[in-house]
């Protein structure tokens, strides 16, 4: 069914009207519980084990009559609550910015121009432009449509798509269900055709909104990493609880002081309870997804952040990803039955008019396209006509479109049936893949051979080739001619094959390569990542593009037709030596993904169409196009490429490796620092020595430990060699033997140093207060040196303080604005302070720790609360020496734990190295 409205006459709402209605009706969102308030965050903090232990310790001190100790512990309660609120707020702001970016896109007409906005910003009265694969953002009335069908199974349960018609005048919205309704509904999917609709209801007023309350009960599932961490924490929590009970019993029985036994148990619990582990994982994944979005890649699922660092193969489209998707007509080959026809190259005749021999070819390529095109190729045809054929009889702006025959998987060609303004002429224009056009024109084998030679010549120049054909109903025999002058669409044939098409010629279009793709491809090879190009273009075109971007051609190019003839076993063998697939259709991507996965690869696959959805879902990392992709593709993918640029994928992989590296550093740091804290809480009880650490001391340490993880280590930039090593194995645990052993050695090293200082102080009879002050100071300094060491895995710790590693430099800031990311996302970045350099964050934590240490050592009131004695310069020198020994120990361990060998080769060796590493990883997962 066809009903048209000229988009040039539709102005839509003005921006001022849209802003006013947005304020009046609110955002176009389903009912939800909303983001957490400060009170809800505070309540969650109150339930934190460390919070409860601090309160318990304060109560015991109060019972013992030590009001000062009780008050100081309550003061730490407020400090730790503040840190927790900051972490929660930082994570919530990042998630809020991601929600804005991940909101479904909607194409609207405002102030007479098309504009793509977030679906949540659609308002009543907006004019929507809908096409196949789009998700309808709001309930709307159809103004115009062509072969328009939607899937409303989400609302009605109907298994088949329903046809839509244009509304005759203004009508009231009706309930969904059944064919021939002039309404579309929020959340439904356009499965065929295109249409223009005016929004009637948004948010809670839509049909989806009326049932949206049920969605509030749906909670996101934890990622595999979070599940692994939950299991680890549960086991450690049980062990910690048993040890705490044992310490209380031992202290009470051996010393007869049960209240101090409870204090010792609380101290040990605070020292070894692993409550920070799941918090750190959540913060890293949330902020990691946000950081990836700053590289114009939206992570729709947190699991993608985990998987990015292990990507081994990147399968990418050519058009729009490797190229700019800015088509321009470069060659015209008019098939005029001449003995030796030659293509007309527009680049060689820039300032000349088009010869008459190609006028018809341009005319019918425009007629076979949308009148107001969105597709880059159709835009190129229109620009060519406007430039060379304006004010001629070859442009038909007053003709009426009677019917459109869309592309189908079985016939890669589309046709438009036109009626002239006087109603006397009926023309059919077709364009599509040259093979499909040749099929419509019933070419003989000899004609196909001649055309194939010309296509090959054009494709070898890097051109995308389309065929164009025409048919006229004036000379056609019945039943094509209707019995009355006005041709009724119902009398037209059901298939394009039934028209008497004549071949007109070929059109060659060029699409320039993105300028930064070649460097990104080389970076992939340096990182041991294989790049596979999948394109619908001809082998010659694909080979030309591959040569321009430096894509390694490991073997012969495989075409879609050859792919269909292969068994799965044959494909699995062939895919190891093939990096370019040409003339491939979207449905074949799924076979390619499955073949790569069968060989043990971790696959990242790009796609933009409805047919790409199965492959995107099957790939470990599905990447949908954000600008030209369909909503179906975006919903099936784990990542959305906001700028459709291949180099953004490479940057996301780099960030994925960085996030995993930083997370591993943070977890190793937590494990290492808990060992000496737990040791100095447990050993004095077992050997009847004076207690070293009390709850107030462990609380002080947490004021350094928590920011070190959430601010310093999370914000640490990637190592210089992060993209010069093979991808990690996807099953590699966060706490592998190497990481676990290193953390244990670091922690034991600190424990030995502070225990030695404590024992020597007692042996010299310096007293309990002196021994505690010396031990605690040495522990703080060793902790700060450990933070310095964990901040880098390959450089000397002192050098990192001079590194100008900015999370968001001024240039990046202006680049962010130029990319037109949402203002709200930028404000969220500013609120989080992510423009601070990592070095500054490190200085704040280290400097803050030293300042607070100075306060508790030399402010008499605080020194008394912490049960310390006055430390002299020689005492500080001893503690600093202990910290320096700890730093040397950390650096020696780092040297022994050198990272994997860096990949240096720029030839085929990176692929071979990748395969060798993968083979070794499969043997030793």
PDB file of C-alpha atoms in Angstrom, residues 424-608:
ATOM      1  CA  UNK A 424      -0.442   9.171 -19.780  1.00  0.00           C
ATOM      2  CA  UNK A 425       2.967   7.671 -19.131  1.00  0.00           C
ATOM      3  CA  UNK A 426       3.983   4.823 -16.807  1.00  0.00           C
ATOM      4  CA  UNK A 427       7.664   4.062 -16.219  1.00  0.00           C
ATOM      5  CA  UNK A 428       9.377   1.487 -14.034  1.00  0.00           C
ATOM      6  CA  UNK A 429      12.930   2.171 -12.824  1.00  0.00           C
ATOM      7  CA  UNK A 430      15.073  -0.577 -11.263  1.00  0.00           C
ATOM      8  CA  UNK A 431      18.507  -0.547  -9.674  1.00  0.00           C
ATOM      9  CA  UNK A 432      20.534  -3.057  -7.688  1.00  0.00           C
ATOM     10  CA  UNK A 433      23.304  -5.601  -7.877  1.00  0.00           C
ATOM     11  CA  UNK A 434      24.334  -6.006 -11.536  1.00  0.00           C
ATOM     12  CA  UNK A 435      23.650  -9.754 -11.401  1.00  0.00           C
ATOM     13  CA  UNK A 436      20.104  -9.102 -10.187  1.00  0.00           C
ATOM     14  CA  UNK A 437      19.490  -6.464 -12.865  1.00  0.00           C
ATOM     15  CA  UNK A 438      20.865  -8.834 -15.504  1.00  0.00           C
ATOM     16  CA  UNK A 439      18.424 -11.464 -14.233  1.00  0.00           C
ATOM     17  CA  UNK A 440      15.507  -9.016 -14.531  1.00  0.00           C
ATOM     18  CA  UNK A 441      16.594  -8.198 -18.101  1.00  0.00           C
ATOM     19  CA  UNK A 442      16.953 -11.912 -19.002  1.00  0.00           C
ATOM     20  CA  UNK A 443      20.550 -11.589 -20.193  1.00  0.00           C
ATOM     21  CA  UNK A 444      22.019 -14.261 -22.386  1.00  0.00           C
ATOM     22  CA  UNK A 445      25.266 -15.965 -21.255  1.00  0.00           C
ATOM     23  CA  UNK A 446      27.195 -13.858 -23.781  1.00  0.00           C
ATOM     24  CA  UNK A 447      25.698 -10.633 -22.419  1.00  0.00           C
ATOM     25  CA  UNK A 448      26.460 -11.691 -18.856  1.00  0.00           C
ATOM     26  CA  UNK A 449      30.079 -12.381 -19.841  1.00  0.00           C
ATOM     27  CA  UNK A 450      30.480  -8.920 -21.382  1.00  0.00           C
ATOM     28  CA  UNK A 451      28.898  -7.245 -18.375  1.00  0.00           C
ATOM     29  CA  UNK A 452      31.037  -9.259 -15.928  1.00  0.00           C
ATOM     30  CA  UNK A 453      34.206  -8.074 -17.664  1.00  0.00           C
ATOM     31  CA  UNK A 454      33.134  -4.444 -17.366  1.00  0.00           C
ATOM     32  CA  UNK A 455      32.125  -4.910 -13.698  1.00  0.00           C
ATOM     33  CA  UNK A 456      35.503  -6.477 -12.926  1.00  0.00           C
ATOM     34  CA  UNK A 457      37.316  -3.554 -14.569  1.00  0.00           C
ATOM     35  CA  UNK A 458      35.329  -1.004 -12.524  1.00  0.00           C
ATOM     36  CA  UNK A 459      35.601  -2.992  -9.289  1.00  0.00           C
ATOM     37  CA  UNK A 460      39.376  -3.243  -9.650  1.00  0.00           C
ATOM     38  CA  UNK A 461      39.420   0.553  -9.413  1.00  0.00           C
ATOM     39  CA  UNK A 462      37.760   0.332  -5.983  1.00  0.00           C
ATOM     40  CA  UNK A 463      34.311   1.307  -7.247  1.00  0.00           C
ATOM     41  CA  UNK A 464      30.999  -0.029  -5.994  1.00  0.00           C
ATOM     42  CA  UNK A 465      28.980  -1.052  -9.050  1.00  0.00           C
ATOM     43  CA  UNK A 466      25.196  -0.938  -9.477  1.00  0.00           C
ATOM     44  CA  UNK A 467      23.075  -1.873 -12.475  1.00  0.00           C
ATOM     45  CA  UNK A 468      20.132   0.188 -13.756  1.00  0.00           C
ATOM     46  CA  UNK A 469      17.192  -0.914 -15.901  1.00  0.00           C
ATOM     47  CA  UNK A 470      13.862   0.489 -17.124  1.00  0.00           C
ATOM     48  CA  UNK A 471      10.489  -0.740 -18.320  1.00  0.00           C
ATOM     49  CA  UNK A 472       7.560   1.081 -19.867  1.00  0.00           C
ATOM     50  CA  UNK A 473       3.918   0.071 -19.565  1.00  0.00           C
ATOM     51  CA  UNK A 474       2.884   2.024 -22.620  1.00  0.00           C
ATOM     52  CA  UNK A 475       4.032  -0.694 -25.002  1.00  0.00           C
ATOM     53  CA  UNK A 476       3.306  -3.596 -22.643  1.00  0.00           C
ATOM     54  CA  UNK A 477       0.581  -6.093 -23.558  1.00  0.00           C
ATOM     55  CA  UNK A 478      -2.290  -6.960 -21.204  1.00  0.00           C
ATOM     56  CA  UNK A 479      -2.726  -7.659 -18.327  1.00  0.00           C
ATOM     57  CA  UNK A 480      -0.371  -4.763 -17.512  1.00  0.00           C
ATOM     58  CA  UNK A 481      -2.583  -2.101 -19.060  1.00  0.00           C
ATOM     59  CA  UNK A 482      -5.579  -1.227 -16.891  1.00  0.00           C
ATOM     60  CA  UNK A 483      -9.010  -0.751 -18.402  1.00  0.00           C
ATOM     61  CA  UNK A 484      -9.047   2.934 -17.390  1.00  0.00           C
ATOM     62  CA  UNK A 485      -6.562   5.806 -17.839  1.00  0.00           C
ATOM     63  CA  UNK A 486      -5.532   5.968 -14.189  1.00  0.00           C
ATOM     64  CA  UNK A 487      -3.384   2.925 -13.490  1.00  0.00           C
ATOM     65  CA  UNK A 488      -4.571   1.063 -10.389  1.00  0.00           C
ATOM     66  CA  UNK A 489      -1.759  -0.441  -8.282  1.00  0.00           C
ATOM     67  CA  UNK A 490      -3.845  -3.581  -7.832  1.00  0.00           C
ATOM     68  CA  UNK A 491      -3.355  -4.373 -11.528  1.00  0.00           C
ATOM     69  CA  UNK A 492       0.435  -4.351 -11.229  1.00  0.00           C
ATOM     70  CA  UNK A 493       2.269  -7.685 -11.048  1.00  0.00           C
ATOM     71  CA  UNK A 494       3.356  -9.101  -7.721  1.00  0.00           C
ATOM     72  CA  UNK A 495       7.001  -9.575  -8.776  1.00  0.00           C
ATOM     73  CA  UNK A 496       9.556  -7.429 -10.534  1.00  0.00           C
ATOM     74  CA  UNK A 497      10.334 -10.292 -12.938  1.00  0.00           C
ATOM     75  CA  UNK A 498       7.003  -9.762 -14.701  1.00  0.00           C
ATOM     76  CA  UNK A 499       8.013  -6.375 -16.109  1.00  0.00           C
ATOM     77  CA  UNK A 500       9.702  -6.172 -19.537  1.00  0.00           C
ATOM     78  CA  UNK A 501      12.931  -4.587 -18.311  1.00  0.00           C
ATOM     79  CA  UNK A 502      15.649  -3.152 -20.573  1.00  0.00           C
ATOM     80  CA  UNK A 503      19.204  -2.838 -19.338  1.00  0.00           C
ATOM     81  CA  UNK A 504      20.437   0.800 -19.352  1.00  0.00           C
ATOM     82  CA  UNK A 505      23.906   0.560 -17.863  1.00  0.00           C
ATOM     83  CA  UNK A 506      26.221   0.470 -14.866  1.00  0.00           C
ATOM     84  CA  UNK A 507      27.042   3.129 -12.313  1.00  0.00           C
ATOM     85  CA  UNK A 508      30.364   3.116 -10.409  1.00  0.00           C
ATOM     86  CA  UNK A 509      30.457   4.867  -7.052  1.00  0.00           C
ATOM     87  CA  UNK A 510      33.520   5.618  -4.953  1.00  0.00           C
ATOM     88  CA  UNK A 511      33.680   5.738  -1.169  1.00  0.00           C
ATOM     89  CA  UNK A 512      36.943   7.115   0.263  1.00  0.00           C
ATOM     90  CA  UNK A 513      38.730   5.227   3.025  1.00  0.00           C
ATOM     91  CA  UNK A 514      38.688   6.811   6.496  1.00  0.00           C
ATOM     92  CA  UNK A 515      42.047   8.522   7.037  1.00  0.00           C
ATOM     93  CA  UNK A 516      42.810   6.825  10.386  1.00  0.00           C
ATOM     94  CA  UNK A 517      41.913   3.254   9.413  1.00  0.00           C
ATOM     95  CA  UNK A 518      45.361   2.230   8.165  1.00  0.00           C
ATOM     96  CA  UNK A 519      47.002   3.155  11.480  1.00  0.00           C
ATOM     97  CA  UNK A 520      44.238   1.363  13.405  1.00  0.00           C
ATOM     98  CA  UNK A 521      44.713  -1.794  11.303  1.00  0.00           C
ATOM     99  CA  UNK A 522      48.449  -1.747  12.008  1.00  0.00           C
ATOM    100  CA  UNK A 523      47.738  -1.295  15.720  1.00  0.00           C
ATOM    101  CA  UNK A 524      45.543  -4.405  15.612  1.00  0.00           C
ATOM    102  CA  UNK A 525      48.341  -6.451  14.088  1.00  0.00           C
ATOM    103  CA  UNK A 526      50.800  -5.149  16.669  1.00  0.00           C
ATOM    104  CA  UNK A 527      48.336  -6.256  19.358  1.00  0.00           C
ATOM    105  CA  UNK A 528      48.014  -9.759  17.864  1.00  0.00           C
ATOM    106  CA  UNK A 529      44.457  -9.139  16.616  1.00  0.00           C
ATOM    107  CA  UNK A 530      43.389 -10.458  13.242  1.00  0.00           C
ATOM    108  CA  UNK A 531      41.174  -8.238  11.047  1.00  0.00           C
ATOM    109  CA  UNK A 532      38.657  -9.802   8.632  1.00  0.00           C
ATOM    110  CA  UNK A 533      36.784  -7.697   6.062  1.00  0.00           C
ATOM    111  CA  UNK A 534      33.284  -8.815   5.024  1.00  0.00           C
ATOM    112  CA  UNK A 535      31.679  -6.845   2.220  1.00  0.00           C
ATOM    113  CA  UNK A 536      28.895  -7.118  -0.309  1.00  0.00           C
ATOM    114  CA  UNK A 537      31.134  -5.554  -2.958  1.00  0.00           C
ATOM    115  CA  UNK A 538      33.089  -7.334  -5.655  1.00  0.00           C
ATOM    116  CA  UNK A 539      36.425  -9.038  -4.973  1.00  0.00           C
ATOM    117  CA  UNK A 540      38.274  -6.395  -6.980  1.00  0.00           C
ATOM    118  CA  UNK A 541      36.765  -3.571  -4.924  1.00  0.00           C
ATOM    119  CA  UNK A 542      37.500  -5.387  -1.687  1.00  0.00           C
ATOM    120  CA  UNK A 543      41.085  -6.064  -2.755  1.00  0.00           C
ATOM    121  CA  UNK A 544      41.636  -2.407  -3.654  1.00  0.00           C
ATOM    122  CA  UNK A 545      40.318  -1.212  -0.287  1.00  0.00           C
ATOM    123  CA  UNK A 546      42.405  -3.835   1.542  1.00  0.00           C
ATOM    124  CA  UNK A 547      45.499  -2.593  -0.262  1.00  0.00           C
ATOM    125  CA  UNK A 548      44.747   1.012   0.704  1.00  0.00           C
ATOM    126  CA  UNK A 549      44.276   0.257   4.422  1.00  0.00           C
ATOM    127  CA  UNK A 550      47.100  -2.273   4.761  1.00  0.00           C
ATOM    128  CA  UNK A 551      44.816  -5.264   5.422  1.00  0.00           C
ATOM    129  CA  UNK A 552      46.778  -8.502   5.141  1.00  0.00           C
ATOM    130  CA  UNK A 553      45.474 -10.839   2.458  1.00  0.00           C
ATOM    131  CA  UNK A 554      46.507 -14.248   3.795  1.00  0.00           C
ATOM    132  CA  UNK A 555      44.934 -16.241   0.995  1.00  0.00           C
ATOM    133  CA  UNK A 556      42.513 -16.018  -1.901  1.00  0.00           C
ATOM    134  CA  UNK A 557      39.377 -13.904  -1.505  1.00  0.00           C
ATOM    135  CA  UNK A 558      36.298 -15.994  -0.703  1.00  0.00           C
ATOM    136  CA  UNK A 559      32.965 -14.969  -2.246  1.00  0.00           C
ATOM    137  CA  UNK A 560      29.483 -15.510  -0.881  1.00  0.00           C
ATOM    138  CA  UNK A 561      28.668 -17.935  -3.693  1.00  0.00           C
ATOM    139  CA  UNK A 562      31.722 -20.066  -2.857  1.00  0.00           C
ATOM    140  CA  UNK A 563      30.777 -19.881   0.796  1.00  0.00           C
ATOM    141  CA  UNK A 564      27.367 -21.432   0.088  1.00  0.00           C
ATOM    142  CA  UNK A 565      29.021 -24.413  -1.591  1.00  0.00           C
ATOM    143  CA  UNK A 566      31.215 -25.201   1.417  1.00  0.00           C
ATOM    144  CA  UNK A 567      30.393 -27.459   4.310  1.00  0.00           C
ATOM    145  CA  UNK A 568      30.937 -26.176   7.849  1.00  0.00           C
ATOM    146  CA  UNK A 569      34.053 -28.345   8.181  1.00  0.00           C
ATOM    147  CA  UNK A 570      35.519 -26.950   4.942  1.00  0.00           C
ATOM    148  CA  UNK A 571      34.739 -23.397   6.036  1.00  0.00           C
ATOM    149  CA  UNK A 572      36.474 -23.909   9.384  1.00  0.00           C
ATOM    150  CA  UNK A 573      39.634 -24.924   7.534  1.00  0.00           C
ATOM    151  CA  UNK A 574      39.422 -22.196   4.907  1.00  0.00           C
ATOM    152  CA  UNK A 575      38.669 -19.398   7.371  1.00  0.00           C
ATOM    153  CA  UNK A 576      42.092 -19.791   8.977  1.00  0.00           C
ATOM    154  CA  UNK A 577      43.741 -18.517   5.791  1.00  0.00           C
ATOM    155  CA  UNK A 578      41.122 -16.041   4.503  1.00  0.00           C
ATOM    156  CA  UNK A 579      40.820 -12.449   5.641  1.00  0.00           C
ATOM    157  CA  UNK A 580      38.587 -11.004   2.898  1.00  0.00           C
ATOM    158  CA  UNK A 581      35.046 -12.135   2.086  1.00  0.00           C
ATOM    159  CA  UNK A 582      33.386 -10.452  -0.903  1.00  0.00           C
ATOM    160  CA  UNK A 583      29.851 -10.547  -2.351  1.00  0.00           C
ATOM    161  CA  UNK A 584      28.697 -11.792   1.061  1.00  0.00           C
ATOM    162  CA  UNK A 585      25.125 -11.330   2.281  1.00  0.00           C
ATOM    163  CA  UNK A 586      24.292 -10.579   5.932  1.00  0.00           C
ATOM    164  CA  UNK A 587      22.934 -14.085   6.569  1.00  0.00           C
ATOM    165  CA  UNK A 588      26.384 -15.538   5.856  1.00  0.00           C
ATOM    166  CA  UNK A 589      27.945 -13.570   8.717  1.00  0.00           C
ATOM    167  CA  UNK A 590      26.461 -16.028  11.201  1.00  0.00           C
ATOM    168  CA  UNK A 591      28.278 -18.936   9.512  1.00  0.00           C
ATOM    169  CA  UNK A 592      31.538 -16.996   9.584  1.00  0.00           C
ATOM    170  CA  UNK A 593      31.133 -16.182  13.286  1.00  0.00           C
ATOM    171  CA  UNK A 594      30.358 -19.792  14.163  1.00  0.00           C
ATOM    172  CA  UNK A 595      33.323 -21.049  12.109  1.00  0.00           C
ATOM    173  CA  UNK A 596      35.697 -18.664  13.893  1.00  0.00           C
ATOM    174  CA  UNK A 597      34.282 -19.593  17.309  1.00  0.00           C
ATOM    175  CA  UNK A 598      34.704 -23.278  16.465  1.00  0.00           C
ATOM    176  CA  UNK A 599      38.435 -22.584  16.018  1.00  0.00           C
ATOM    177  CA  UNK A 600      38.621 -21.081  19.517  1.00  0.00           C
ATOM    178  CA  UNK A 601      38.597 -17.428  18.469  1.00  0.00           C
ATOM    179  CA  UNK A 602      37.041 -14.575  20.452  1.00  0.00           C
ATOM    180  CA  UNK A 603      35.140 -12.713  17.734  1.00  0.00           C
ATOM    181  CA  UNK A 604      34.052  -9.084  17.465  1.00  0.00           C
ATOM    182  CA  UNK A 605      31.549  -8.637  14.625  1.00  0.00           C
ATOM    183  CA  UNK A 606      30.112  -5.414  13.208  1.00  0.00           C
ATOM    184  CA  UNK A 607      26.681  -5.107  11.608  1.00  0.00           C
ATOM    185  CA  UNK A 608      23.903  -2.648  10.910  1.00  0.00           C
TER     186      UNK A 608
END
